[in-house]
Tab-separated table of C-alpha atoms in Angstrom:
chain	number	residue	atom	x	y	z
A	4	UNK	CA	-9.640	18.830	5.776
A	5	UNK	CA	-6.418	19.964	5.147
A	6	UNK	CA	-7.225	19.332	1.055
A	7	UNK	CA	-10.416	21.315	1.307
A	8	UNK	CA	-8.721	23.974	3.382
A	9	UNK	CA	-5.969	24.706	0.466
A	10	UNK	CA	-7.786	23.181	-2.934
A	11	UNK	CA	-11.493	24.839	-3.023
A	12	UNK	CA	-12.597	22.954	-6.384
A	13	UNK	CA	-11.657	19.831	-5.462
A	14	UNK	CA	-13.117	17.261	-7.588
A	15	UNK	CA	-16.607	15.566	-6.489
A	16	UNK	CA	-17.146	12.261	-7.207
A	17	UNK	CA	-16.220	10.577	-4.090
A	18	UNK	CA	-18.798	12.557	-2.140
A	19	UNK	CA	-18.712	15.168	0.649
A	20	UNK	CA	-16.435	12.787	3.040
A	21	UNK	CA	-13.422	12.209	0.495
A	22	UNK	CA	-13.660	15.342	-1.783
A	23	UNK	CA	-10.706	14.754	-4.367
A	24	UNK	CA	-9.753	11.454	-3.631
A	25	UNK	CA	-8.175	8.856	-6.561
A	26	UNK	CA	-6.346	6.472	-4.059
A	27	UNK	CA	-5.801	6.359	-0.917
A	28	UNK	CA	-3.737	4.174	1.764
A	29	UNK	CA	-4.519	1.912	4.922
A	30	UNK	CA	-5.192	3.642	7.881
A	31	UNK	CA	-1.600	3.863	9.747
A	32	UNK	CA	0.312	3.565	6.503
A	33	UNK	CA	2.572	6.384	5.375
A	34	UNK	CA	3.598	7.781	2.037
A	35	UNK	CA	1.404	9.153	-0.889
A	36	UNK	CA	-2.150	9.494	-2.206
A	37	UNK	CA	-3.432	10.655	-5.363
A	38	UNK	CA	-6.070	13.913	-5.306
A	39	UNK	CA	-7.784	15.388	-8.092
A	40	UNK	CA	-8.573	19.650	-8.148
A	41	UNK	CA	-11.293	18.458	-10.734
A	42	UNK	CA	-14.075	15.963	-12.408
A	43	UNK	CA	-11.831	15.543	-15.496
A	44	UNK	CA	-8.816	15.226	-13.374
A	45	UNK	CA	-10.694	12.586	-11.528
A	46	UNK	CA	-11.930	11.044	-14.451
A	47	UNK	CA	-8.320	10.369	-15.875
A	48	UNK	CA	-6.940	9.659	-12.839
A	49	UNK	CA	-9.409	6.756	-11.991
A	50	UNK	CA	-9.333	4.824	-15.585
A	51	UNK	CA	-5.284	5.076	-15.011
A	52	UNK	CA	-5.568	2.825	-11.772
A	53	UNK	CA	-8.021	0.830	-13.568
A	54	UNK	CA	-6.175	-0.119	-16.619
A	55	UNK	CA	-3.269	-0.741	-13.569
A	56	UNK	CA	-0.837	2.300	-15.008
A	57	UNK	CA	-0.210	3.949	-12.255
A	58	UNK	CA	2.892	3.040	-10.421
A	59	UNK	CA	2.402	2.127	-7.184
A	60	UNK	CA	5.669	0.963	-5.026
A	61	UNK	CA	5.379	0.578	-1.487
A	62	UNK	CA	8.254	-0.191	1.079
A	63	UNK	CA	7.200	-2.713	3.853
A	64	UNK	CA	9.125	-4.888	6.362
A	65	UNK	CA	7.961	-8.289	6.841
A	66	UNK	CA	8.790	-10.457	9.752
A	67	UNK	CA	10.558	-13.643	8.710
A	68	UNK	CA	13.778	-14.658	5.783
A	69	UNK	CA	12.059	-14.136	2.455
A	70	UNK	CA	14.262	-16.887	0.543
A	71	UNK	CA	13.745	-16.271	-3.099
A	72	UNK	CA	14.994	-12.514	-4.347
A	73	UNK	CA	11.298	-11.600	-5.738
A	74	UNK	CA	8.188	-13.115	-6.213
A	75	UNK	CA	4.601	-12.221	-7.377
A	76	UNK	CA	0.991	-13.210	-4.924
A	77	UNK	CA	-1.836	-13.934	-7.290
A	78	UNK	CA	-5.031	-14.474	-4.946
A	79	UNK	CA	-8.300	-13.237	-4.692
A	80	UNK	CA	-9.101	-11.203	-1.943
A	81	UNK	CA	-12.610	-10.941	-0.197
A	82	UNK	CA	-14.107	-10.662	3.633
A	83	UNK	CA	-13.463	-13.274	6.388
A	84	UNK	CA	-15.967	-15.187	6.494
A	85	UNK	CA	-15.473	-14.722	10.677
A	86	UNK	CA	-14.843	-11.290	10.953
A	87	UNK	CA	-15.910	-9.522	8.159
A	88	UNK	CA	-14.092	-6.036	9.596
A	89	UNK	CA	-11.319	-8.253	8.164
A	90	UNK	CA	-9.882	-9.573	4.270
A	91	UNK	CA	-8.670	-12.707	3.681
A	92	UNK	CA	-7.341	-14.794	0.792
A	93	UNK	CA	-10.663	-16.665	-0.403
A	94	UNK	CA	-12.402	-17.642	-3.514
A	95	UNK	CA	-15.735	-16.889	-1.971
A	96	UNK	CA	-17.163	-13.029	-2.895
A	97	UNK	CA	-13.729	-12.373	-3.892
A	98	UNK	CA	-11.607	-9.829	-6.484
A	99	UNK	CA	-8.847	-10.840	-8.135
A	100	UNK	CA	-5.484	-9.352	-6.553
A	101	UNK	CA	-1.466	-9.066	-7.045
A	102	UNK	CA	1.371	-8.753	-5.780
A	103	UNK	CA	4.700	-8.113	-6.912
A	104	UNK	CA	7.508	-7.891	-4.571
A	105	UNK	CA	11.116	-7.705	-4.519
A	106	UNK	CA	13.657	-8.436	-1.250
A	107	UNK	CA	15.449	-5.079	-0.960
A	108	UNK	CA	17.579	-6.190	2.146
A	109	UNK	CA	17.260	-9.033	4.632
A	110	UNK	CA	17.854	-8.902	8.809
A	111	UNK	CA	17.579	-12.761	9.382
A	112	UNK	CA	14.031	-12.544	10.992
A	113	UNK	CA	13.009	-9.572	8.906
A	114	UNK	CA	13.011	-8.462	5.162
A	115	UNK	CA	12.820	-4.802	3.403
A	116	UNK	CA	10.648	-5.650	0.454
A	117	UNK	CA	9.663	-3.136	-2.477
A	118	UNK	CA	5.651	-4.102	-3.795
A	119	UNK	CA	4.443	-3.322	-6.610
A	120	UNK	CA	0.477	-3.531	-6.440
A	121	UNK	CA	-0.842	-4.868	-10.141
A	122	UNK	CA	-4.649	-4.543	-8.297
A	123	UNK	CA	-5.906	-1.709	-5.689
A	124	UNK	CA	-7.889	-4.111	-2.967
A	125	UNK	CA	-8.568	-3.346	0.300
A	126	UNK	CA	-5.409	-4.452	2.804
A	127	UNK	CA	-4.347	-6.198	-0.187
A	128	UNK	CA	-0.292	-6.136	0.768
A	129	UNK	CA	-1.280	-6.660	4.215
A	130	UNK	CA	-3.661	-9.765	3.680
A	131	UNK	CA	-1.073	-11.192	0.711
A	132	UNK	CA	2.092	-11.022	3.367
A	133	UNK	CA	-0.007	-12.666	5.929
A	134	UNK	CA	-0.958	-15.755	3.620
A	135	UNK	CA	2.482	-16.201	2.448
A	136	UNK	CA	3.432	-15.916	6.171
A	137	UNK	CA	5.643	-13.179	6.250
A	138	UNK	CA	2.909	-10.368	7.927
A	139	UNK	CA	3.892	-6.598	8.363
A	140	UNK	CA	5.876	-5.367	11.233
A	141	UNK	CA	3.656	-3.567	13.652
A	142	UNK	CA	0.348	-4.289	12.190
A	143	UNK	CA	-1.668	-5.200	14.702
A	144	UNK	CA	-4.806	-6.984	12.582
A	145	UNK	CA	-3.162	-8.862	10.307
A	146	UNK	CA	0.248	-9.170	11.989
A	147	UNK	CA	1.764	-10.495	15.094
A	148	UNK	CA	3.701	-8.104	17.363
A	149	UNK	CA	7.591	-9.064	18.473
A	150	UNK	CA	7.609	-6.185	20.875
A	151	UNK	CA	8.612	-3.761	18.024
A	152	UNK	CA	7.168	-0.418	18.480
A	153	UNK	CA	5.814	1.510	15.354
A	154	UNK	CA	3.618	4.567	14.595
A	155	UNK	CA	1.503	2.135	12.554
A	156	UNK	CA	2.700	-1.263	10.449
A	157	UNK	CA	6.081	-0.417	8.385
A	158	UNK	CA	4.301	-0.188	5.024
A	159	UNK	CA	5.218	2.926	3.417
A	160	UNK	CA	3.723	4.292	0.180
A	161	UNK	CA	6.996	5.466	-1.269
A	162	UNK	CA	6.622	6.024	-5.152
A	163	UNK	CA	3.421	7.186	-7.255
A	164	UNK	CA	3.905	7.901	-11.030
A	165	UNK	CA	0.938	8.966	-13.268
A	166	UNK	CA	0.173	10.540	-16.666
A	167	UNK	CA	-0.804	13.978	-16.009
A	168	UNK	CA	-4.644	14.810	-17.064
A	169	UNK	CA	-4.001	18.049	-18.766
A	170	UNK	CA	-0.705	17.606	-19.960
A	171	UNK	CA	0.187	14.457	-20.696
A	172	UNK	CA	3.043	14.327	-18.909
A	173	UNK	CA	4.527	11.632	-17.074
A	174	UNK	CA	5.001	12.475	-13.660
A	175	UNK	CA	6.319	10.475	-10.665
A	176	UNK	CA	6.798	11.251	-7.148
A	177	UNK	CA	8.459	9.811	-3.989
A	178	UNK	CA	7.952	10.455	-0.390
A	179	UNK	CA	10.636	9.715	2.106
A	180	UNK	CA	10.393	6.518	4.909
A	181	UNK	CA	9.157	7.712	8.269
A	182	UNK	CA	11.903	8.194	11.286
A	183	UNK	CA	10.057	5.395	12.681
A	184	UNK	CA	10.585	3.097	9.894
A	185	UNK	CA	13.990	4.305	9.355
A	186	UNK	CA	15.172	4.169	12.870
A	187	UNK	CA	13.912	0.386	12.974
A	188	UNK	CA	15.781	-0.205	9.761
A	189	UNK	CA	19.183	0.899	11.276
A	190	UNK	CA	19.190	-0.763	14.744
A	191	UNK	CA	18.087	-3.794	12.531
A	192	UNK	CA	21.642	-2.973	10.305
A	193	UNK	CA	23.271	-2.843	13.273
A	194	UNK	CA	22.591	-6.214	14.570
């Protein structure tokens, strides 16, 4: 609302209910999305995040000692076969997905990591954290909760970089970590 309210000519292709919209983010996830004002803008947009040149880096904090300084999640991604509300790591009806992520900073039963998504699936950081069994603070489908309160999980869309549609400029923005997300990050400092 607040898009259409400010951008008039937003572009169309996603349809009346997400007028503009190249990417977007989880529900309860914080940071940046892409928009487009236009078709062509759109357009662009769209075949950047298919041919995976978009930077995407998100901030999350897992529960658990990540060991190894970085790492990369290659696995396919598709519905629960249960629940299928819910993704899971499956080779049935699935898309290929990955995962790069570095430890920023460890708390002994937590880690700051930095992802880099190669693929745009559905809960893909959430799901790939989960099956290498180091889930998302605070999220409460695919995590576990430790009696940490959150506005949402700590996964935070911090960095989105882009060629620019018109002028083919590289352009690359960063939003700032929630107070939440922050103020976890210090008492967990000050252990």
């Amino acid at each position: 609302n607040a898009l259409m309210f400010h951008c008039k000519d937003l572009s169309g292709i996603n349809g009346e209910l997400r007028p503009g919209i190249v990417h977007r983010i989880d529900k309860d996830t914080t940071g940046l999305i892409m928009a487009a004002k236009n078709d062509k803008a759109h357009a662009s947009l769209a075949a950047q995040l298919k041919d995976h040149s978009v930077n995407r880096r998100y901030l999350a904090l897992v529960h658990g000692n990540i060991s190894h300084d970085q790492g990369t999640i290659d696995a396919p991604i598709g519905r629960d076969a249960q629940d299928r509300k819910l993704y899971t790591v499956t080779d049935r009806n699935s898309k290929h997905a990955v995962t790069h992520f570095t430890v920023v900073e460890r708390f002994g039963d937590y880690s700051l990591l930095e992802l880099k998504l190669e693929t745009g699936r559905t809960h893909q950081i959430r799901v790939h954290m989960k099956y290498i069994g180091h889930p998302l603070v605070g999220d409460p489908v695919y995590g576990k909760s430790k009696g940490i309160k959150l506005n949402g999980q700590a996964l935070h869309a911090a960095i989105l970089g882009f060629v620019h549609p018109s002028t083919g400029e590289y352009m690359e923005f960063s939003a700032p970590m929630p107070n939440d997300m922050e103020e976890l990050l210090t008492i967990l400092r000050g252990r």
